Amino acid sequence: MKLTVDLSALHRAVAPLGNVVTHFNISSRSTELESIGSHLTKGLILGKDIQLDQIDGSDGILNYDGHQVMLYIPDQGNNIQNVLSNGKEKWAKRVHVAECKTIIGMRERGRFNDRYDVINRIDGFFPVFGIEYHSQQEINGDAELAVCQNCLTLINHNNFPSLSWGDKTVFIQNFSYSKFFESYSSYFKALPKSTAGFQSAGYTADWPSISSKIRLELDYTCEQCGVNLINESKLLHVHHINGNKANNNRDNLRGLCADCHKKQPHHGHLYVSNEDILKINQLRREQHKFDVFDYNNLLKCADTALDGLLQKCQSMRLPGAELGVVINDKSNMIAIDLCWPRRKVAVLINMSNAKALRSHGWNVFTAFEALNDFEVFQAQVR
C-alpha cells in the first residue's frame, strides 16, 4: 500500500537548520520476507523449491532463511481417505519439526526417497493427496497430521521422553504446532504471519491512551515479576486478563513485562525477541528480583526456547543455573541466556558472542548441543 504524507510543515520547521535532505527513498525487504512466509504457509517442495542443505537443524529445530519450518510427506497413498478423516492415527505420515534421525539419515544419504514439503503452517492442518483405493481417483485436501515423536524426544520438548506411553499418546493428540513455534520463536526473525497477526486485532480505538496511562500509573513496573522498566518502557505491556481486548475495565488489565505477558495463557502469540528477554533478565538481576535460582524460578523467567534443557537439568538434578549474567568484554557487554558462573558454563541462543566468551575461559553450548551431548555438558556443570 502506498502512503502519501504531506511533510511541508516539517520541511518549513527544519529549514533554518541549513542543508537538510528532504528527498529520499526508504527501501525495505519486508515484501521479500512476506513472500517467503507466504510460500512457506502453502508449502514448498524439498529438492525443487528448497534444497535440504538450505535447511539448518543445528539448533535442533528446523530453520530456513530465518523461518521455523516443518517437513512432511503430502502423498498419503491409498490411505488418503483415512488420513483426511483422522490424520493422527498410525496410518498417516508424521510431521518433522526437528533434526531427528529421519532428517539426519536424509542428510547422510544426500537424498530422500519420498516427496517432502517444507511448510510453516501452524494450524495443525497440512495439504495432502493420495489415490483412493477403489476408484483409483486422486483425492486431495487438508489433514490434521501428528508430530514426529522422535523430534520431540530429541529436543526434550515438555519433557516428552519421560512421559508414560499413555501420556505420550494424549500429548501427541493435543499437540499444538502454534505453541511449539511460539516456544522456540527466539531463534527466528518473527512468528509466522498467521500467528503474529492475532496480537493487533480487536483493540478499541482508545487503547493506546489507556495502555499509556496504566503503564505510567505503575511507574513501568511489571505486576508479576516486579521488574522496573522505566528505561525500557516498550518492554512493559498491558495485558487483558480475560482475553477480551474490548474490556478495558481496570480490574481486567494488568501491567506485565513482555516476557511475563508472553507466558500468559493464550498469549504465546506475542513475539518477544531473544534480545528483549536478555534485557529483561539483566534488569531483573540488577534489581534483585532473583532471590533464589531454583528450577521453578528458572522455568518462569528463562526464554521458553530453553525449557527442554532446563527440564532435563532438573530431572538429572544438576545445580541450578543463573539468569541475567552479563560479561564485560572490552567494553562490549555480553548477556548470557543461562549459565553456571562458578563453573564458567554458558548456554546461548544467539551464538554470535560465543568466541568472545570462550576467550574469557567460558565453556559455551547451544541448548541443542547441551541436550544432544548431555554427558559432556553435565560433566562441565557438576
CSV table of C-alpha atoms in Angstrom, one decimal:
chain,number,residue,atom,x,y,z
A,1,MET,CA,0.0,0.0,0.0
A,2,LYS,CA,1.4,3.4,-1.0
A,3,LEU,CA,1.2,6.2,1.6
A,4,THR,CA,1.1,9.9,0.6
A,5,VAL,CA,2.1,12.1,3.5
A,6,ASP,CA,2.3,15.9,3.5
A,7,LEU,CA,5.6,16.9,5.2
A,8,SER,CA,5.7,20.5,4.1
A,9,ALA,CA,5.2,21.9,7.6
A,10,LEU,CA,8.1,19.8,8.8
A,11,HIS,CA,10.3,21.0,6.0
A,12,ARG,CA,9.5,24.6,6.9
A,13,ALA,CA,10.3,23.9,10.5
A,14,VAL,CA,13.7,22.5,9.8
A,15,ALA,CA,14.7,24.9,7.0
A,16,PRO,CA,16.6,27.2,9.4
A,17,LEU,CA,18.9,24.3,10.2
A,18,GLY,CA,20.5,24.7,6.8
A,19,ASN,CA,21.2,21.9,4.3
A,20,VAL,CA,18.7,19.2,5.2
A,21,VAL,CA,17.9,16.3,2.9
A,22,THR,CA,14.2,16.4,2.1
A,23,HIS,CA,14.1,14.0,-0.9
A,24,PHE,CA,14.8,10.4,-0.1
A,25,ASN,CA,13.6,6.8,-0.6
A,26,ILE,CA,13.1,4.2,2.1
A,27,SER,CA,13.7,0.7,0.9
A,28,SER,CA,12.6,-2.4,2.8
A,29,ARG,CA,13.0,-6.1,2.5
A,30,SER,CA,9.6,-6.6,4.2
A,31,THR,CA,7.9,-7.7,0.9
A,32,GLU,CA,10.6,-10.2,0.4
A,33,LEU,CA,10.1,-11.7,3.8
A,34,GLU,CA,6.4,-11.7,3.4
A,35,SER,CA,6.8,-13.5,0.1
A,36,ILE,CA,8.9,-16.2,1.7
A,37,GLY,CA,6.5,-16.6,4.6
A,38,SER,CA,3.5,-16.8,2.2
A,39,HIS,CA,5.1,-19.6,0.2
A,40,LEU,CA,6.0,-21.5,3.3
A,41,THR,CA,2.5,-21.3,4.6
A,42,LYS,CA,1.4,-23.1,1.4
A,43,GLY,CA,4.3,-25.4,1.3
A,44,LEU,CA,7.5,-25.7,-0.9
A,45,ILE,CA,8.9,-28.9,-2.4
A,46,LEU,CA,12.1,-30.2,-0.9
A,47,GLY,CA,14.6,-30.8,-3.7
A,48,LYS,CA,12.9,-28.4,-6.1
A,49,ASP,CA,12.0,-25.2,-4.4
A,50,ILE,CA,14.3,-25.7,-1.4
A,51,GLN,CA,17.4,-27.9,-1.1
A,52,LEU,CA,18.0,-30.0,2.0
A,53,ASP,CA,21.3,-28.2,2.7
A,54,GLN,CA,19.4,-24.9,2.9
A,55,ILE,CA,17.5,-26.2,6.0
A,56,ASP,CA,19.6,-25.7,9.2
A,57,GLY,CA,19.0,-28.1,12.1
A,58,SER,CA,22.0,-27.0,14.2
A,59,ASP,CA,19.7,-25.7,16.9
A,60,GLY,CA,17.6,-28.9,16.9
A,61,ILE,CA,14.6,-27.2,15.4
A,62,LEU,CA,14.4,-26.7,11.6
A,63,ASN,CA,15.3,-23.3,10.2
A,64,TYR,CA,15.0,-22.0,6.6
A,65,ASP,CA,16.2,-18.4,6.0
A,66,GLY,CA,15.3,-17.3,9.5
A,67,HIS,CA,11.9,-19.1,9.4
A,68,GLN,CA,10.9,-22.0,11.6
A,69,VAL,CA,9.7,-24.8,9.3
A,70,MET,CA,8.5,-28.4,9.3
A,71,LEU,CA,8.9,-31.3,6.8
A,72,TYR,CA,6.2,-33.8,5.9
A,73,ILE,CA,5.2,-36.1,3.1
A,74,PRO,CA,2.0,-34.9,1.4
A,75,ASP,CA,1.5,-38.1,-0.6
A,76,GLN,CA,-0.5,-40.4,1.7
A,77,GLY,CA,-1.1,-43.1,-0.9
A,78,ASN,CA,-4.1,-45.4,-0.6
A,79,ASN,CA,-4.7,-44.3,3.0
A,80,ILE,CA,-5.8,-40.8,1.9
A,81,GLN,CA,-9.5,-41.2,3.0
A,82,ASN,CA,-8.4,-42.4,6.4
A,83,VAL,CA,-5.9,-39.6,6.7
A,84,LEU,CA,-8.4,-37.0,5.8
A,85,SER,CA,-10.8,-38.4,8.4
A,86,ASN,CA,-8.1,-38.7,11.2
A,87,GLY,CA,-4.6,-37.9,10.3
A,88,LYS,CA,-3.3,-38.6,13.8
A,89,GLU,CA,-3.8,-42.4,13.5
A,90,LYS,CA,-0.9,-44.8,12.7
A,91,TRP,CA,-1.6,-45.0,9.0
A,92,ALA,CA,-0.7,-41.3,8.4
A,93,LYS,CA,2.8,-40.0,7.9
A,94,ARG,CA,4.2,-37.8,10.6
A,95,VAL,CA,5.4,-34.2,10.6
A,96,HIS,CA,9.1,-33.4,11.4
A,97,VAL,CA,9.8,-30.3,13.5
A,98,ALA,CA,13.4,-31.0,14.5
A,99,GLU,CA,16.7,-32.6,13.3
A,100,CYS,CA,15.6,-36.1,14.2
A,101,LYS,CA,17.1,-39.4,12.9
A,102,THR,CA,14.9,-39.3,9.8
A,103,ILE,CA,16.3,-35.9,8.8
A,104,ILE,CA,19.8,-36.9,9.7
A,105,GLY,CA,19.5,-40.0,7.6
A,106,MET,CA,18.4,-38.0,4.6
A,107,ARG,CA,21.4,-35.7,5.0
A,108,GLU,CA,23.8,-38.7,5.3
A,109,ARG,CA,22.3,-40.3,2.2
A,110,GLY,CA,22.2,-37.0,0.3
A,111,ARG,CA,18.8,-37.9,-0.9
A,112,PHE,CA,15.2,-38.7,0.2
A,113,ASN,CA,13.0,-41.4,-1.1
A,114,ASP,CA,9.7,-39.6,-0.9
A,115,ARG,CA,8.5,-36.1,-1.8
A,116,TYR,CA,8.8,-33.9,1.2
A,117,ASP,CA,7.1,-30.5,1.5
A,118,VAL,CA,8.6,-27.7,3.6
A,119,ILE,CA,6.0,-25.7,5.4
A,120,ASN,CA,5.3,-23.4,8.4
A,121,ARG,CA,1.5,-23.5,8.5
A,122,ILE,CA,0.7,-23.8,12.2
A,123,ASP,CA,-3.0,-24.5,12.4
A,124,GLY,CA,-2.2,-28.3,12.5
A,125,PHE,CA,-3.7,-29.0,9.1
A,126,PHE,CA,-1.5,-29.9,6.1
A,127,PRO,CA,-2.2,-30.2,2.4
A,128,VAL,CA,-2.2,-33.9,1.4
A,129,PHE,CA,-3.2,-36.1,-1.5
A,130,GLY,CA,-3.4,-39.7,-2.5
A,131,ILE,CA,-5.2,-42.3,-4.7
A,132,GLU,CA,-8.5,-43.7,-3.4
A,133,TYR,CA,-8.2,-47.5,-3.3
A,134,HIS,CA,-11.4,-48.5,-5.0
A,135,SER,CA,-11.9,-45.7,-7.6
A,136,GLN,CA,-8.2,-45.1,-8.2
A,137,GLN,CA,-9.0,-41.4,-8.4
A,138,GLU,CA,-6.7,-38.8,-6.8
A,139,ILE,CA,-8.1,-37.1,-3.8
A,140,ASN,CA,-6.6,-34.1,-2.0
A,141,GLY,CA,-7.5,-32.0,1.0
A,142,ASP,CA,-6.2,-30.7,4.3
A,143,ALA,CA,-5.5,-33.2,7.1
A,144,GLU,CA,-4.7,-32.8,10.7
A,145,LEU,CA,-1.3,-34.6,11.0
A,146,ALA,CA,0.5,-35.7,14.1
A,147,VAL,CA,4.0,-34.6,15.0
A,148,CYS,CA,7.0,-37.0,14.9
A,149,GLN,CA,7.7,-38.4,18.4
A,150,ASN,CA,11.5,-38.7,17.7
A,151,CYS,CA,11.6,-34.9,17.1
A,152,LEU,CA,10.0,-34.2,20.5
A,153,THR,CA,12.4,-36.6,22.2
A,154,LEU,CA,15.4,-35.1,20.5
A,155,ILE,CA,14.8,-31.6,22.0
A,156,ASN,CA,13.1,-32.9,25.2
A,157,HIS,CA,10.0,-30.8,24.4
A,158,ASN,CA,7.9,-30.5,27.5
A,159,ASN,CA,10.0,-33.4,29.0
A,160,PHE,CA,8.3,-35.7,26.4
A,161,PRO,CA,10.8,-38.7,26.8
A,162,SER,CA,9.9,-39.1,30.4
A,163,LEU,CA,6.1,-39.4,29.8
A,164,SER,CA,4.4,-42.8,30.0
A,165,TRP,CA,3.2,-44.4,26.8
A,166,GLY,CA,-0.4,-43.4,27.6
A,167,ASP,CA,0.6,-39.8,28.4
A,168,LYS,CA,2.7,-39.6,25.2
A,169,THR,CA,-0.4,-40.6,23.2
A,170,VAL,CA,-2.5,-37.9,24.8
A,171,PHE,CA,0.3,-35.3,24.4
A,172,ILE,CA,0.5,-36.1,20.6
A,173,GLN,CA,-3.3,-35.9,20.2
A,174,ASN,CA,-3.3,-32.4,21.9
A,175,PHE,CA,0.0,-31.2,20.4
A,176,SER,CA,-0.2,-27.6,19.2
A,177,TYR,CA,2.1,-26.5,16.3
A,178,SER,CA,1.3,-22.9,17.1
A,179,LYS,CA,2.5,-23.2,20.7
A,180,PHE,CA,5.6,-25.2,19.5
A,181,PHE,CA,6.5,-22.3,17.2
A,182,GLU,CA,6.0,-19.8,19.9
A,183,SER,CA,8.2,-21.7,22.4
A,184,TYR,CA,11.2,-21.5,20.0
A,185,SER,CA,10.5,-18.1,18.5
A,186,SER,CA,13.7,-16.6,19.9
A,187,TYR,CA,15.7,-18.5,17.2
A,188,PHE,CA,13.8,-16.8,14.3
A,189,LYS,CA,13.1,-13.5,12.7
A,190,ALA,CA,9.4,-13.5,13.6
A,191,LEU,CA,6.4,-15.7,14.2
A,192,PRO,CA,4.5,-16.8,11.1
A,193,LYS,CA,2.1,-14.2,9.9
A,194,SER,CA,-1.0,-16.2,10.8
A,195,THR,CA,0.1,-16.2,14.4
A,196,ALA,CA,1.6,-12.8,14.8
A,197,GLY,CA,-1.4,-11.1,13.3
A,198,PHE,CA,-3.5,-12.0,16.3
A,199,GLN,CA,-1.9,-9.5,18.6
A,200,SER,CA,-3.1,-6.4,16.8
A,201,ALA,CA,-6.7,-7.4,16.3
A,202,GLY,CA,-9.7,-6.4,18.5
A,203,TYR,CA,-8.3,-3.4,20.4
A,204,THR,CA,-10.5,-0.4,20.9
A,205,ALA,CA,-9.6,2.9,19.3
A,206,ASP,CA,-8.6,4.5,22.7
A,207,TRP,CA,-6.4,1.6,23.6
A,208,PRO,CA,-3.1,3.5,23.2
A,209,SER,CA,-4.1,6.2,25.7
A,210,ILE,CA,-5.5,3.6,28.2
A,211,SER,CA,-2.4,1.5,28.0
A,212,SER,CA,-0.1,4.5,28.3
A,213,LYS,CA,-2.0,5.7,31.4
A,214,ILE,CA,-1.8,2.4,33.2
A,215,ARG,CA,2.0,2.0,32.5
A,216,LEU,CA,2.6,5.5,33.9
A,217,GLU,CA,0.4,4.7,36.9
A,218,LEU,CA,2.6,1.6,37.6
A,219,ASP,CA,5.8,3.5,37.1
A,220,TYR,CA,6.6,1.0,34.4
A,221,THR,CA,6.8,-1.9,36.8
A,222,CYS,CA,5.7,-5.4,36.0
A,223,GLU,CA,2.9,-6.5,38.3
A,224,GLN,CA,4.0,-10.2,38.1
A,225,CYS,CA,7.8,-10.3,38.4
A,226,GLY,CA,8.3,-6.8,39.8
A,227,VAL,CA,11.0,-5.7,37.3
A,228,ASN,CA,11.0,-1.9,36.7
A,229,LEU,CA,11.3,-0.9,33.0
A,230,ILE,CA,11.2,2.8,33.2
A,231,ASN,CA,14.3,3.0,30.9
A,232,GLU,CA,12.9,0.2,28.7
A,233,SER,CA,9.3,1.3,28.6
A,234,LYS,CA,8.5,-0.5,25.3
A,235,LEU,CA,9.0,-3.8,27.2
A,236,LEU,CA,6.1,-3.1,29.6
A,237,HIS,CA,2.8,-4.3,28.1
A,238,VAL,CA,-0.8,-4.1,29.4
A,239,HIS,CA,-2.5,-7.4,29.5
A,240,HIS,CA,-6.2,-8.2,29.2
A,241,ILE,CA,-6.8,-10.8,31.9
A,242,ASN,CA,-9.9,-12.4,30.4
A,243,GLY,CA,-8.5,-12.2,26.8
A,244,ASN,CA,-11.3,-9.8,25.8
A,245,LYS,CA,-9.5,-6.8,24.2
A,246,ALA,CA,-12.6,-4.7,24.2
A,247,ASN,CA,-13.0,-5.0,28.0
A,248,ASN,CA,-10.8,-2.1,29.3
A,249,ASN,CA,-12.1,-2.1,32.9
A,250,ARG,CA,-9.2,-1.6,35.2
A,251,ASP,CA,-9.8,-4.8,37.0
A,252,ASN,CA,-9.3,-6.6,33.7
A,253,LEU,CA,-6.0,-5.0,33.0
A,254,ARG,CA,-2.5,-5.9,34.3
A,255,GLY,CA,0.9,-4.3,33.5
A,256,LEU,CA,3.3,-7.1,32.6
A,257,CYS,CA,6.8,-7.1,31.1
A,258,ALA,CA,7.0,-8.6,27.6
A,259,ASP,CA,8.3,-11.9,29.0
A,260,CYS,CA,5.6,-12.4,31.6
A,261,HIS,CA,3.0,-11.3,29.1
A,262,LYS,CA,4.1,-13.8,26.5
A,263,LYS,CA,3.8,-16.6,29.1
A,264,GLN,CA,0.2,-15.9,30.0
A,265,PRO,CA,-2.4,-18.5,28.9
A,266,HIS,CA,-3.3,-18.0,25.2
A,267,HIS,CA,-0.7,-15.2,24.8
A,268,GLY,CA,2.2,-17.1,23.3
A,269,HIS,CA,1.4,-15.5,20.0
A,270,LEU,CA,3.3,-12.4,21.2
A,271,TYR,CA,6.7,-12.4,19.6
A,272,VAL,CA,9.4,-11.4,22.0
A,273,SER,CA,12.9,-11.3,20.7
A,274,ASN,CA,15.8,-13.0,22.4
A,275,GLU,CA,17.5,-9.6,22.8
A,276,ASP,CA,14.4,-8.3,24.8
A,277,ILE,CA,14.3,-11.4,27.1
A,278,LEU,CA,18.0,-11.0,27.8
A,279,LYS,CA,17.5,-7.3,28.7
A,280,ILE,CA,14.5,-8.1,31.0
A,281,ASN,CA,16.5,-10.8,32.8
A,282,GLN,CA,19.5,-8.4,33.1
A,283,LEU,CA,17.3,-5.8,34.8
A,284,ARG,CA,15.6,-8.5,37.0
A,285,ARG,CA,19.1,-9.4,38.2
A,286,GLU,CA,20.2,-5.8,38.7
A,287,GLN,CA,17.1,-5.1,40.7
A,288,HIS,CA,17.5,-8.2,42.9
A,289,LYS,CA,14.3,-10.0,41.6
A,290,PHE,CA,16.2,-13.3,41.5
A,291,ASP,CA,16.5,-14.2,45.2
A,292,VAL,CA,16.7,-18.0,44.5
A,293,PHE,CA,17.6,-19.7,41.3
A,294,ASP,CA,15.6,-22.9,41.8
A,295,TYR,CA,14.2,-24.7,38.7
A,296,ASN,CA,10.7,-23.4,39.2
A,297,ASN,CA,12.0,-19.8,39.1
A,298,LEU,CA,14.3,-20.6,36.1
A,299,LEU,CA,11.4,-22.0,34.1
A,300,LYS,CA,9.3,-19.0,34.9
A,301,CYS,CA,11.9,-16.5,33.8
A,302,ALA,CA,14.1,-18.1,31.2
A,303,ASP,CA,13.5,-17.9,27.5
A,304,THR,CA,11.0,-20.7,26.6
A,305,ALA,CA,13.4,-22.0,24.0
A,306,LEU,CA,15.5,-23.3,26.9
A,307,ASP,CA,12.6,-25.2,28.6
A,308,GLY,CA,13.7,-28.6,27.2
A,309,LEU,CA,17.2,-28.2,28.5
A,310,LEU,CA,16.1,-26.9,31.9
A,311,GLN,CA,13.7,-29.8,32.4
A,312,LYS,CA,16.5,-32.2,31.5
A,313,CYS,CA,18.8,-30.5,34.0
A,314,GLN,CA,16.1,-30.6,36.7
A,315,SER,CA,15.4,-34.3,36.1
A,316,MET,CA,19.1,-35.1,36.4
A,317,ARG,CA,19.4,-32.9,39.5
A,318,LEU,CA,22.0,-30.6,38.1
A,319,PRO,CA,22.9,-27.5,40.2
A,320,GLY,CA,20.6,-24.6,39.4
A,321,ALA,CA,21.7,-22.1,36.8
A,322,GLU,CA,21.6,-18.3,36.8
A,323,LEU,CA,19.9,-15.8,34.6
A,324,GLY,CA,20.7,-12.2,33.7
A,325,VAL,CA,24.5,-12.5,33.9
A,326,VAL,CA,26.5,-10.0,31.8
A,327,ILE,CA,30.2,-10.2,30.9
A,328,ASN,CA,32.3,-7.2,30.1
A,329,ASP,CA,34.4,-7.9,27.0
A,330,LYS,CA,36.5,-4.8,26.2
A,331,SER,CA,33.5,-2.6,27.0
A,332,ASN,CA,31.2,-4.9,25.0
A,333,MET,CA,28.6,-6.1,27.4
A,334,ILE,CA,27.7,-9.8,26.6
A,335,ALA,CA,24.4,-11.0,28.0
A,336,ILE,CA,24.2,-14.8,28.7
A,337,ASP,CA,20.9,-16.7,28.4
A,338,LEU,CA,21.7,-19.3,31.0
A,339,CYS,CA,24.9,-20.0,32.9
A,340,TRP,CA,26.6,-21.7,35.8
A,341,PRO,CA,29.1,-18.9,36.7
A,342,ARG,CA,31.3,-20.9,39.2
A,343,ARG,CA,31.9,-23.5,36.5
A,344,LYS,CA,32.0,-20.9,33.7
A,345,VAL,CA,29.5,-22.8,31.6
A,346,ALA,CA,27.2,-20.8,29.4
A,347,VAL,CA,24.2,-21.6,27.2
A,348,LEU,CA,23.5,-19.1,24.4
A,349,ILE,CA,20.6,-18.9,21.9
A,350,ASN,CA,22.4,-16.4,19.7
A,351,MET,CA,26.0,-17.8,19.3
A,352,SER,CA,27.5,-14.6,17.9
A,353,ASN,CA,29.3,-13.9,21.2
A,354,ALA,CA,30.5,-17.4,21.8
A,355,LYS,CA,34.0,-16.7,20.7
A,356,ALA,CA,34.4,-13.7,23.0
A,357,LEU,CA,33.0,-15.7,26.0
A,358,ARG,CA,35.4,-18.5,25.3
A,359,SER,CA,38.3,-16.1,25.3
A,360,HIS,CA,37.3,-15.4,28.9
A,361,GLY,CA,37.5,-19.1,29.8
A,362,TRP,CA,33.9,-20.0,29.4
A,363,ASN,CA,32.6,-23.3,28.0
A,364,VAL,CA,29.8,-22.3,25.7
A,365,PHE,CA,26.9,-24.5,24.4
A,366,THR,CA,23.8,-24.1,22.4
A,367,ALA,CA,20.7,-25.7,24.1
A,368,PHE,CA,20.7,-28.4,21.5
A,369,GLU,CA,24.4,-29.1,21.9
A,370,ALA,CA,23.8,-29.5,25.7
A,371,LEU,CA,20.9,-31.9,25.2
A,372,ASN,CA,22.5,-33.8,22.4
A,373,ASP,CA,25.7,-34.5,24.3
A,374,PHE,CA,24.3,-34.2,27.8
A,375,GLU,CA,27.0,-36.4,29.5
A,376,VAL,CA,29.7,-34.0,28.4
A,377,PHE,CA,27.6,-31.0,29.3
A,378,GLN,CA,26.7,-32.2,32.8
A,379,ALA,CA,30.3,-33.1,33.5
A,380,GLN,CA,31.2,-29.4,32.9
A,381,VAL,CA,28.3,-28.2,35.2
A,382,ARG,CA,28.7,-30.6,38.2
